[in-house]
Coordinates of C-alpha atoms in Angstrom, one line a residue:
M1 CA -23.4 -5.5 -43.5
T2 CA -23.8 -3.0 -40.6
R3 CA -23.8 0.7 -40.9
V4 CA -21.0 2.1 -38.8
L5 CA -20.5 5.7 -37.8
S6 CA -16.9 6.6 -37.0
A7 CA -17.2 9.8 -35.0
V8 CA -13.7 11.3 -34.7
A9 CA -12.8 14.0 -32.2
W10 CA -12.8 17.5 -33.6
P11 CA -9.3 19.1 -33.4
Y12 CA -9.3 22.7 -32.1
T13 CA -8.1 25.4 -34.4
N14 CA -5.7 27.1 -32.0
G15 CA -2.6 25.8 -33.9
P16 CA -1.2 22.8 -35.7
R17 CA -1.9 19.4 -34.2
H18 CA 1.0 17.4 -32.7
I19 CA 1.6 13.7 -32.8
G20 CA 0.0 13.2 -29.4
H21 CA -3.3 14.5 -30.7
V22 CA -3.4 12.1 -33.7
A23 CA -2.3 9.2 -31.4
G24 CA -5.6 9.7 -29.6
F25 CA -8.2 10.5 -32.2
G26 CA -6.6 10.2 -35.7
V27 CA -4.8 6.9 -36.3
P28 CA -7.0 4.6 -34.2
S29 CA -10.2 5.9 -35.8
D30 CA -8.7 5.5 -39.3
V31 CA -7.4 1.9 -38.8
F32 CA -10.8 0.9 -37.4
S33 CA -12.7 2.6 -40.3
R34 CA -10.5 1.2 -43.0
F35 CA -10.8 -2.3 -41.5
M36 CA -14.6 -2.1 -41.1
R37 CA -14.9 -1.1 -44.8
M38 CA -12.7 -4.1 -45.7
A39 CA -14.9 -6.3 -43.6
G40 CA -17.9 -5.2 -45.7
H41 CA -19.6 -2.6 -43.4
D42 CA -21.0 0.7 -44.6
V43 CA -18.8 3.2 -42.8
L44 CA -19.4 6.9 -42.4
M45 CA -16.4 8.6 -40.9
V46 CA -16.9 12.3 -40.0
S47 CA -15.2 15.1 -38.1
G48 CA -13.9 18.6 -38.6
T49 CA -12.2 21.5 -37.0
D50 CA -13.7 22.9 -33.7
E51 CA -13.5 26.7 -34.1
H52 CA -15.4 28.5 -31.4
G53 CA -14.7 29.5 -27.8
T54 CA -12.7 32.1 -25.9
P55 CA -9.3 30.4 -26.4
I56 CA -9.7 31.4 -30.1
L57 CA -10.3 35.0 -29.2
V58 CA -7.3 35.1 -26.8
L59 CA -5.0 33.7 -29.4
A60 CA -6.4 36.0 -32.1
D61 CA -5.7 39.0 -29.9
N62 CA -2.1 37.7 -29.3
E63 CA -1.5 37.4 -33.0
G64 CA -3.3 40.7 -33.8
V65 CA -5.8 39.1 -36.2
P66 CA -9.6 38.6 -36.2
A67 CA -10.8 35.3 -34.9
R68 CA -12.2 34.4 -38.4
E69 CA -8.7 34.9 -40.0
L70 CA -7.1 32.8 -37.2
V71 CA -9.4 29.8 -37.6
D72 CA -9.2 29.9 -41.4
K73 CA -5.4 29.7 -41.1
Y74 CA -5.2 26.8 -38.8
N75 CA -8.1 25.0 -40.5
Q76 CA -6.0 24.9 -43.6
V77 CA -3.0 23.5 -41.7
I78 CA -5.0 20.8 -39.9
V79 CA -6.8 19.7 -43.1
S80 CA -3.5 19.4 -44.9
D81 CA -1.9 17.4 -42.1
L82 CA -4.7 15.0 -41.5
C83 CA -5.1 14.3 -45.3
G84 CA -1.4 13.7 -45.5
L85 CA -1.6 11.2 -42.7
G86 CA -4.1 9.3 -44.8
L87 CA -7.2 9.7 -42.5
S88 CA -10.0 8.4 -44.7
Y89 CA -12.8 10.8 -43.8
D90 CA -16.0 10.8 -45.7
L91 CA -16.3 14.4 -44.6
F92 CA -14.0 16.5 -42.5
T93 CA -15.6 19.9 -42.3
R94 CA -15.7 22.7 -39.7
T95 CA -18.0 24.2 -37.0
T96 CA -18.2 27.6 -38.7
T97 CA -20.6 26.5 -41.4
G98 CA -24.2 27.6 -41.9
N99 CA -25.3 23.9 -41.8
H100 CA -23.6 23.4 -38.4
Y101 CA -25.2 26.6 -37.0
A102 CA -28.7 25.4 -38.1
V103 CA -28.2 21.8 -36.7
V104 CA -26.9 23.1 -33.3
Q105 CA -29.7 25.6 -32.9
E106 CA -32.3 22.9 -33.7
M107 CA -30.8 20.7 -31.1
F108 CA -30.8 23.5 -28.5
E109 CA -34.4 24.5 -29.2
T110 CA -35.7 20.9 -29.0
C111 CA -33.8 20.2 -25.7
R112 CA -35.3 23.5 -24.3
R113 CA -38.8 22.7 -25.6
N114 CA -38.6 19.3 -23.9
G115 CA -37.7 21.0 -20.6
Y116 CA -34.0 20.0 -20.3
M117 CA -32.6 23.6 -20.7
V118 CA -33.3 25.7 -17.6
E119 CA -32.4 29.4 -17.2
E120 CA -30.4 30.2 -14.1
T121 CA -28.4 33.1 -12.6
T122 CA -24.8 32.1 -12.1
K123 CA -21.4 33.6 -11.5
T124 CA -19.1 34.3 -14.5
A125 CA -15.4 35.0 -14.3
I126 CA -14.1 38.3 -15.6
S127 CA -10.5 39.4 -16.2
P128 CA -10.0 42.6 -14.1
S129 CA -7.5 43.9 -16.6
T130 CA -9.5 43.4 -19.8
G131 CA -13.1 43.1 -18.7
R132 CA -13.4 40.0 -20.9
T133 CA -15.0 36.8 -19.8
L134 CA -12.6 34.1 -18.8
P135 CA -13.5 30.6 -20.1
D136 CA -13.6 27.8 -17.5
R137 CA -10.5 26.1 -18.9
Y138 CA -8.5 29.3 -18.6
I139 CA -8.9 29.4 -14.8
E140 CA -6.8 27.2 -12.6
G141 CA -6.7 26.6 -8.9
T142 CA -6.8 23.9 -6.2
C143 CA -9.5 21.2 -6.5
P144 CA -11.8 21.3 -3.5
I145 CA -12.3 17.6 -3.8
C146 CA -8.8 16.1 -4.1
G147 CA -6.5 19.0 -3.5
Y148 CA -4.9 18.9 -6.9
K149 CA -3.3 22.3 -7.4
E150 CA -3.7 22.6 -11.2
A151 CA -7.4 21.8 -11.5
R152 CA -9.3 23.7 -14.3
G153 CA -12.5 25.7 -13.9
D154 CA -14.5 23.0 -15.7
Q155 CA -12.9 19.7 -14.6
C156 CA -10.1 18.3 -12.4
D157 CA -7.9 16.1 -14.5
N158 CA -6.6 14.4 -11.3
C159 CA -9.9 13.1 -9.9
G160 CA -12.1 13.6 -13.0
N161 CA -14.9 15.6 -11.2
Q162 CA -16.7 18.4 -12.9
L163 CA -16.1 21.8 -11.4
D164 CA -17.1 25.4 -11.8
P165 CA -14.6 28.2 -11.5
T166 CA -16.2 29.3 -8.2
D167 CA -15.4 25.9 -6.7
L168 CA -11.7 26.3 -7.1
I169 CA -9.5 27.3 -4.1
D170 CA -7.3 30.3 -5.0
P171 CA -8.5 30.6 -8.6
R172 CA -6.1 32.3 -11.0
S173 CA -6.2 33.2 -14.7
K174 CA -4.0 31.0 -16.9
I175 CA -3.5 33.9 -19.3
N176 CA -1.8 36.4 -16.9
G177 CA -2.0 34.9 -13.4
E178 CA -4.5 37.5 -12.1
T179 CA -7.3 36.6 -9.7
P180 CA -10.6 36.7 -11.6
E181 CA -13.6 38.7 -10.5
F182 CA -17.0 37.0 -10.5
K183 CA -20.3 38.7 -11.4
D184 CA -23.9 37.5 -11.8
T185 CA -25.1 36.5 -15.3
Q186 CA -28.0 34.6 -16.9
H187 CA -27.3 31.3 -18.7
W188 CA -29.1 28.3 -20.0
F189 CA -28.2 25.1 -18.2
L190 CA -28.5 21.5 -19.4
D191 CA -30.5 19.8 -16.6
L192 CA -28.2 16.8 -16.2
P193 CA -29.9 15.6 -13.0
A194 CA -33.2 15.2 -14.9
L195 CA -31.3 13.0 -17.3
A196 CA -29.2 11.1 -14.8
E197 CA -31.4 8.0 -14.5
A198 CA -31.5 7.6 -18.3
L199 CA -27.8 8.2 -18.5
G200 CA -27.2 5.6 -15.8
E201 CA -29.3 3.0 -17.5
W202 CA -27.6 3.6 -20.8
L203 CA -24.1 3.3 -19.2
D204 CA -25.1 0.1 -17.4
G205 CA -26.3 -1.3 -20.7
R206 CA -23.0 -0.4 -22.3
E207 CA -21.1 -2.0 -19.5
A208 CA -23.1 -5.2 -19.9
T209 CA -21.8 -5.6 -23.4
G210 CA -18.2 -5.9 -22.1
L211 CA -17.0 -3.9 -25.1
W212 CA -15.9 -0.6 -23.5
R213 CA -12.5 -0.2 -22.1
P214 CA -12.7 -0.6 -18.3
N215 CA -11.1 2.8 -17.6
V216 CA -13.7 4.5 -19.8
I217 CA -16.8 2.9 -18.5
K218 CA -15.8 3.2 -14.8
F219 CA -14.9 6.8 -15.2
S220 CA -18.2 7.5 -17.0
Q221 CA -20.2 5.8 -14.2
N222 CA -18.3 7.6 -11.4
I223 CA -18.9 11.1 -12.7
L224 CA -22.7 10.4 -12.6
K225 CA -22.5 10.4 -8.8
E226 CA -22.0 14.1 -8.5
I227 CA -24.0 15.1 -11.5
R228 CA -25.5 18.7 -11.6
P229 CA -26.8 21.1 -14.2
R230 CA -24.1 22.5 -16.6
A231 CA -24.1 25.8 -18.4
M232 CA -24.6 25.5 -22.1
T233 CA -24.2 29.2 -22.9
R234 CA -21.3 31.6 -22.4
D235 CA -20.7 35.4 -22.2
I236 CA -18.7 35.7 -25.4
D237 CA -19.3 37.2 -28.9
W238 CA -17.6 34.4 -30.9
G239 CA -19.8 31.4 -31.4
I240 CA -23.2 30.3 -32.4
P241 CA -26.1 32.7 -31.4
V242 CA -28.5 31.4 -28.7
P243 CA -32.0 31.0 -30.0
G244 CA -34.3 33.5 -28.3
W245 CA -31.3 35.6 -27.2
E246 CA -30.6 37.2 -30.6
D247 CA -30.8 40.6 -29.0
Q248 CA -27.9 39.7 -26.7
P249 CA -24.9 39.5 -29.1
T250 CA -22.5 38.8 -26.2
K251 CA -24.3 35.5 -25.4
R252 CA -23.3 32.4 -27.4
L253 CA -23.7 28.7 -27.1
Y254 CA -20.9 26.9 -25.2
V255 CA -18.3 25.7 -27.6
W256 CA -18.5 22.1 -26.1
F257 CA -22.3 22.1 -26.6
D258 CA -21.8 22.9 -30.3
A259 CA -18.7 20.8 -30.9
V260 CA -20.1 17.4 -30.1
I261 CA -23.2 18.2 -32.2
G262 CA -20.7 18.3 -35.1
Y263 CA -20.9 14.5 -35.5
L264 CA -24.5 14.9 -36.5
S265 CA -24.1 18.2 -38.5
A266 CA -21.2 16.7 -40.4
S267 CA -23.3 13.6 -41.3
I268 CA -26.1 15.9 -42.5
E269 CA -23.6 18.0 -44.5
W270 CA -22.1 14.9 -46.1
A271 CA -25.6 13.7 -47.2
R272 CA -26.5 17.1 -48.6
R273 CA -23.3 17.3 -50.6
L274 CA -23.9 13.8 -51.8
G275 CA -27.3 14.9 -53.2
E276 CA -29.2 12.6 -50.9
P277 CA -30.1 15.0 -48.0
E278 CA -31.9 12.3 -45.9
K279 CA -29.2 9.6 -46.2
W280 CA -27.6 10.5 -42.9
R281 CA -30.6 9.0 -41.2
E282 CA -29.4 5.5 -42.0
W283 CA -26.6 6.0 -39.4
W284 CA -28.5 8.1 -36.9
N285 CA -32.2 6.9 -36.8
D286 CA -31.7 3.2 -37.5
A287 CA -31.4 1.4 -34.2
D288 CA -29.3 -1.3 -35.7
A289 CA -26.6 1.1 -36.8
E290 CA -23.5 1.3 -34.7
S291 CA -21.4 4.4 -33.7
Y292 CA -17.9 4.6 -32.3
Y293 CA -16.5 7.8 -30.9
F294 CA -12.7 8.3 -30.9
M295 CA -10.8 10.7 -28.7
G296 CA -8.1 11.2 -26.0
K297 CA -9.0 10.6 -22.3
D298 CA -9.4 14.3 -21.5
N299 CA -12.6 14.3 -23.6
I300 CA -14.3 11.3 -22.1
V301 CA -16.7 13.4 -20.0
F302 CA -18.1 15.2 -23.1
H303 CA -18.7 12.0 -25.0
S304 CA -19.9 9.7 -22.3
Q305 CA -22.0 12.3 -20.4
I306 CA -22.6 15.6 -22.1
W307 CA -23.3 14.4 -25.6
P308 CA -25.4 11.4 -24.6
A309 CA -27.3 13.7 -22.3
E310 CA -28.0 16.1 -25.2
L311 CA -29.2 13.2 -27.3
L312 CA -31.4 11.9 -24.5
A313 CA -32.8 15.4 -24.0
Y314 CA -33.5 15.8 -27.7
N315 CA -35.1 12.4 -27.9
G316 CA -37.3 13.2 -24.8
R317 CA -36.0 10.3 -22.8
G318 CA -35.3 12.0 -19.4
D319 CA -37.5 12.5 -16.4
R320 CA -39.5 15.2 -18.1
G321 CA -40.3 13.2 -21.2
G322 CA -40.7 15.1 -24.4
E323 CA -40.7 14.4 -28.2
P324 CA -37.8 14.4 -30.7
G325 CA -37.5 17.2 -33.1
S326 CA -37.2 17.1 -36.9
F327 CA -34.1 14.9 -36.8
G328 CA -36.1 12.1 -35.2
T329 CA -34.9 9.7 -32.5
L330 CA -31.1 9.9 -32.6
N331 CA -28.8 7.0 -31.7
L332 CA -26.6 7.1 -28.6
P333 CA -22.9 6.0 -28.9
T334 CA -22.3 2.3 -29.2
E335 CA -18.8 2.8 -27.7
V336 CA -16.6 5.6 -26.5
V337 CA -13.1 4.6 -27.6
S338 CA -10.8 6.7 -25.6
S339 CA -7.0 6.5 -25.7
E340 CA -4.7 7.6 -22.9
F341 CA -1.9 10.2 -23.5
L342 CA 1.1 9.9 -25.7
T343 CA 3.8 11.8 -23.8
F344 CA 7.1 13.3 -25.1
G345 CA 9.5 11.2 -23.1
D346 CA 8.6 11.7 -19.5
A347 CA 6.8 15.0 -20.1
Q348 CA 3.5 16.0 -21.5
F349 CA 3.4 17.4 -25.1
S350 CA 3.1 21.1 -24.6
T351 CA 3.1 23.7 -27.3
S352 CA 3.7 26.6 -24.9
R353 CA 6.8 24.9 -23.4
G354 CA 8.2 23.8 -26.8
N355 CA 7.6 20.1 -26.0
V356 CA 5.9 19.4 -29.3
I357 CA 6.3 17.5 -32.5
Y358 CA 3.9 18.8 -35.1
V359 CA 2.2 16.3 -37.4
G360 CA 3.3 18.3 -40.5
D361 CA 6.9 18.3 -39.5
F362 CA 6.9 14.6 -38.8
L363 CA 5.3 13.7 -42.1
A364 CA 7.8 15.9 -44.0
R365 CA 10.8 14.2 -42.4
Y366 CA 9.7 10.5 -42.0
G367 CA 6.5 9.9 -43.9
A368 CA 3.0 9.0 -42.8
D369 CA 3.2 5.2 -42.4
A370 CA 6.3 5.4 -40.2
L371 CA 4.2 7.5 -37.8
R372 CA 1.1 5.4 -38.2
Y373 CA 3.1 2.2 -37.4
Y374 CA 4.7 3.7 -34.3
I375 CA 1.3 4.9 -32.9
C376 CA -0.3 1.5 -33.6
A377 CA 2.6 -0.6 -32.2
A378 CA 3.5 1.6 -29.2
G379 CA 0.6 4.1 -28.7
P380 CA -1.4 5.0 -25.6
E381 CA -4.1 2.5 -26.1
T382 CA -5.0 1.7 -22.4
S383 CA -2.2 3.5 -20.6
D384 CA 0.0 6.5 -21.2
A385 CA 2.8 5.8 -23.5
A386 CA 6.1 7.7 -23.9
F387 CA 7.4 8.6 -27.4
T388 CA 11.2 8.8 -27.7
W389 CA 13.2 9.3 -30.8
A390 CA 15.4 6.4 -29.9
D391 CA 12.3 4.1 -29.7
F392 CA 11.0 5.5 -32.9
V393 CA 14.2 4.8 -34.8
T394 CA 14.6 1.3 -33.3
R395 CA 11.0 0.3 -34.2
N396 CA 11.3 1.8 -37.7
N397 CA 14.5 0.0 -38.5
S398 CA 14.1 -3.4 -36.7
E399 CA 10.4 -3.9 -37.3
L400 CA 9.2 -1.9 -40.2
V401 CA 12.3 -2.1 -42.4
A402 CA 14.0 -5.3 -41.3
G403 CA 10.7 -7.2 -40.9
W404 CA 8.0 -6.2 -43.4
G405 CA 10.2 -4.1 -45.8
N406 CA 12.8 -6.8 -46.0
L407 CA 10.1 -9.5 -46.8
V408 CA 8.7 -7.4 -49.6
N409 CA 12.1 -6.5 -51.0
R410 CA 13.6 -10.0 -51.0
T411 CA 10.5 -11.6 -52.5
A412 CA 10.1 -9.1 -55.3
T413 CA 13.9 -9.1 -56.0
M414 CA 13.9 -12.9 -56.4
I415 CA 10.8 -12.9 -58.6
A416 CA 12.2 -10.1 -60.8
K417 CA 15.6 -11.8 -61.2
N418 CA 14.3 -15.3 -62.0
F419 CA 11.0 -14.7 -63.8
G420 CA 10.1 -11.0 -64.2
E421 CA 6.6 -11.9 -63.3
I422 CA 4.6 -13.8 -60.7
P423 CA 5.2 -17.5 -61.7
A424 CA 2.6 -20.2 -61.8
C425 CA 2.3 -22.5 -58.8
G426 CA 3.3 -26.2 -59.0
T427 CA 2.7 -28.9 -56.5
L428 CA 2.5 -27.6 -52.9
E429 CA 4.5 -29.2 -50.2
E430 CA 3.7 -29.3 -46.5
V431 CA 5.9 -26.3 -45.7
D432 CA 4.0 -24.3 -48.4
E433 CA 0.6 -25.3 -47.0
Q434 CA 1.6 -24.4 -43.5
V435 CA 2.7 -20.9 -44.3
L436 CA -0.3 -20.2 -46.5
A437 CA -2.5 -21.4 -43.6
T438 CA -0.7 -19.2 -41.2
V439 CA -1.3 -16.1 -43.3
R440 CA -4.9 -17.1 -44.0
D441 CA -5.6 -17.5 -40.3
G442 CA -4.2 -14.1 -39.7
F443 CA -7.3 -12.4 -41.2
G444 CA -9.5 -13.8 -38.4
T445 CA -7.1 -13.0 -35.6
V446 CA -6.0 -9.6 -36.7
G447 CA -9.5 -8.5 -37.7
G448 CA -10.9 -9.6 -34.4
L449 CA -8.4 -7.5 -32.5
I450 CA -9.0 -4.4 -34.6
E451 CA -12.7 -4.8 -34.1
K452 CA -12.1 -4.7 -30.4
H453 CA -9.8 -1.6 -30.8
R454 CA -6.8 -3.6 -29.7
L455 CA -4.4 -2.1 -32.3
R456 CA -1.2 -2.9 -30.5
A457 CA -2.0 -6.6 -30.3
A458 CA -3.4 -6.5 -33.9
I459 CA -0.3 -5.1 -35.5
A460 CA 1.9 -7.3 -33.4
E461 CA 0.0 -10.3 -34.7
A462 CA 0.2 -9.1 -38.3
M463 CA 4.0 -8.6 -37.9
R464 CA 4.3 -12.1 -36.3
V465 CA 2.7 -13.5 -39.5
V466 CA 5.2 -11.5 -41.5
G467 CA 8.0 -13.1 -39.5
E468 CA 6.6 -16.6 -40.3
V469 CA 6.8 -15.8 -44.0
N470 CA 10.3 -14.6 -43.6
K471 CA 11.1 -17.9 -41.9
Y472 CA 9.5 -19.7 -44.8
L473 CA 12.0 -18.1 -47.2
T474 CA 14.9 -18.9 -44.9
V475 CA 13.8 -22.6 -44.6
T476 CA 13.0 -23.2 -48.3
E477 CA 16.1 -21.2 -49.5
P478 CA 14.8 -20.3 -53.0
Y479 CA 18.0 -18.2 -53.6
K480 CA 19.9 -21.4 -53.7
M481 CA 17.7 -23.0 -56.4
K482 CA 19.9 -22.4 -59.4
D483 CA 19.6 -25.6 -61.4
E484 CA 17.0 -26.0 -64.2
S485 CA 15.8 -29.2 -62.4
Q486 CA 14.8 -26.9 -59.5
R487 CA 13.0 -24.4 -61.6
E488 CA 9.5 -25.7 -61.0
R489 CA 10.1 -25.8 -57.2
L490 CA 11.6 -22.3 -57.4
A491 CA 8.4 -21.1 -59.2
T492 CA 6.2 -22.7 -56.5
V493 CA 8.1 -21.2 -53.6
L494 CA 8.2 -17.7 -55.1
H495 CA 4.5 -18.0 -56.0
V496 CA 3.7 -18.9 -52.4
A497 CA 5.9 -16.1 -51.2
A498 CA 4.1 -13.6 -53.5
Q499 CA 0.8 -14.9 -52.3
C500 CA 1.9 -14.5 -48.7
V501 CA 3.3 -11.0 -49.2
S502 CA 0.1 -9.9 -51.0
D503 CA -2.1 -11.2 -48.1
C504 CA 0.2 -9.8 -45.5
N505 CA -0.1 -6.5 -47.3
L506 CA -3.9 -6.7 -46.8
L507 CA -3.4 -7.5 -43.1
L508 CA -1.3 -4.4 -42.7
A509 CA -3.3 -2.2 -45.1
P510 CA -5.6 -0.6 -42.4
F511 CA -2.5 0.4 -40.5
L512 CA -0.2 1.3 -43.4
P513 CA -2.4 2.4 -46.3
H514 CA 0.3 4.4 -48.2
S515 CA 2.8 1.6 -48.3
A516 CA 0.0 -0.9 -49.0
N517 CA -0.4 0.9 -52.3
Q518 CA 3.3 0.7 -53.0
V519 CA 3.5 -3.0 -52.2
H520 CA 0.5 -3.6 -54.4
A521 CA 2.4 -1.9 -57.3
V522 CA 5.5 -3.9 -56.6
L523 CA 3.6 -7.1 -57.2
G524 CA 2.2 -5.9 -60.5
G525 CA -1.1 -4.5 -59.2
E526 CA -2.8 -1.6 -61.0
G527 CA -4.4 1.5 -59.4
E528 CA -4.9 2.1 -55.7
L529 CA -5.3 -0.9 -53.4
M530 CA -6.4 1.4 -50.4
P531 CA -8.3 4.5 -51.5
M532 CA -6.9 7.7 -50.1
P533 CA -8.5 10.9 -49.0
R534 CA -8.4 14.1 -50.9
I535 CA -8.9 17.8 -50.2
E536 CA -11.7 19.7 -52.0
Q537 CA -12.7 23.3 -52.0
V538 CA -16.5 23.5 -51.6
E539 CA -19.1 26.2 -51.6
E540 CA -20.9 27.1 -48.3
L541 CA -24.3 25.5 -48.3
E542 CA -26.0 28.2 -46.2
P543 CA -23.9 31.4 -46.7
G544 CA -26.4 33.6 -44.9
N545 CA -26.6 31.7 -41.7
G546 CA -23.7 33.3 -39.8
A547 CA -20.9 31.2 -41.2
G548 CA -18.9 34.2 -42.5
H549 CA -17.3 32.5 -45.5
T550 CA -18.5 31.5 -49.0
S551 CA -16.2 28.4 -49.5
Y552 CA -13.8 26.3 -47.5
S553 CA -11.7 23.1 -47.7
I554 CA -12.9 19.7 -46.7
I555 CA -11.4 16.2 -46.6
T556 CA -13.4 13.6 -48.4
G557 CA -12.8 10.5 -50.5
E558 CA -14.3 7.7 -52.5
Y559 CA -13.8 4.4 -50.6
S560 CA -16.1 2.0 -52.4
G561 CA -13.0 0.4 -54.1
T562 CA -11.7 -0.8 -50.7
P563 CA -10.6 -4.5 -51.0
A564 CA -12.3 -7.2 -49.0
W565 CA -10.8 -8.5 -45.7
E566 CA -9.8 -11.9 -47.1
P567 CA -7.0 -13.6 -49.0
R568 CA -7.1 -12.7 -52.7
P569 CA -5.2 -14.8 -55.3
V570 CA -2.2 -13.2 -56.9
T571 CA -2.3 -12.8 -60.7
V572 CA 0.1 -15.2 -62.4
G573 CA 2.0 -13.3 -65.0
A574 CA 1.7 -9.9 -63.3
P575 CA 5.0 -8.1 -64.0
V576 CA 7.4 -7.7 -61.1
A577 CA 10.5 -5.5 -61.5
K578 CA 13.4 -5.1 -59.2
P579 CA 11.9 -3.0 -56.3
T580 CA 13.1 0.1 -54.5
P581 CA 12.9 0.0 -50.7
I582 CA 9.3 0.6 -49.4
F583 CA 10.6 2.0 -46.1
T584 CA 13.6 4.1 -45.2
K585 CA 16.1 2.9 -42.7
L586 CA 17.0 5.7 -40.4
D587 CA 20.6 6.4 -39.3
P588 CA 21.0 6.4 -35.5
S589 CA 22.2 10.0 -35.8
V590 CA 18.6 10.9 -36.3
V591 CA 18.1 10.6 -32.5
E592 CA 20.8 13.2 -31.7
E593 CA 19.6 15.5 -34.5
E594 CA 16.1 15.5 -33.2
L595 CA 17.1 15.9 -29.6
A596 CA 19.2 18.9 -30.7
R597 CA 16.3 20.3 -32.6
F598 CA 14.2 20.1 -29.4
G599 CA 16.9 21.4 -27.1
G600 CA 17.8 18.0 -25.7

């Protein structure tokens, strides 16, 4: 057994999440986490809503509400959507908690004490019309390195280089198009050059494992070439106070500094709520524990450079040395698992342009497992992938319904009609042995692919096994065995079919946990096969530490009942009634309906 931390990107609370978001961080992390639990590992899956930063203030102004009210509203929406999708978090919390404030401030103070936070004078962008500080991401211009005309003030998405707003050619505000003014201000900078050698050695070691996706490791190594100090504070009054600057209420820690620390603070909060406040250390201080970070490609730099640099600085492992703080020596990521972008046809998902399919709307119309299947089978694993309604309907009908749903339905219908329960198995013939072996072998193949984050290949292999079981029923033709003399053979074939369906259900369970519970019930199983997350309202652990609320919603769950990743014998005599379809076949008119909904 290995302790495995599943560190899942923190969705920003500036609105509901769309299906492109969960294709990057949500479904891939949950499939992996569920599989690793089934494989016998001790998994801790954590995340929460990211709630600080100027974009929140800008949106709150637009909606005419305080920032606190805005993040509370969207936190509720996101919690509901992600729980509905079946993401099996041990804890999904938020960054506006007293616990998170305390952990972030401890990280900052230790990094500074070790010499990796340096105070410098820099230029900050100000909106001439409002006098408010403009965040780096709200400034666009031409990249001075590659000439890309829509580079942001913190990073160019075209060449991947880190930038400052003052680097941009012809900078402009994304809010109103005006040219920002720049004034001198004091900030704390993370001294990345003093950590560059340690970062490089760590990345080289990660590359040597051969586990990281090539695009992720190469990008991460390339951005080291132009490394420079990066500001970790901002001129803003919404965020975590800067230790030592309590007398400056318009200075706050940079939202990205505090957001990535959420993986640690959520683990600590989980342990505190469990009543074992030191238990988080088993995932963070034990060098044998593994950690996997899931996100979209636009967040690679923060997870393969900024967060590891913060950890190295905290551990005292840069050029200046130093000693860890009260959290002890913290583990660096085992792997940064970054997906590419899911696009909406040939365009990017864009809330502002109306090119968006919200998770909640999708779940309400088509259910969680239909979305999970599509993301796993056609998602942006190693390259951008285009979502179209036509492709969704085709895959749902021809693969999910006609393949897996049909196998479950025809098997259960024949058992219900002929026996009413799972029959006992007689003498096995070669054809029976072959199909059982095919399904049994699927555990090694599918599991190995999931472990390497190759979900498209993994679910394709699982569906190939399903196809072999469908072929088995076509070859053996149990529906033609009507004579009493064939009854023993009929019982054997249907027993083998039930065993295959049960085991295929386990193969597909990490991908399709909701339907896994339905198939389990169809075959006479009791209770949940795959434990599901739940929403709880909890009390604030440190209400006096700047959080601003006394209670909030979390996602959590009890996953100790997760079944093992191995074939499990079906129960002879388990009742099987005539089933109702597990999956819904979609009428082709859905495509036109959805295109009309989104204006074509």
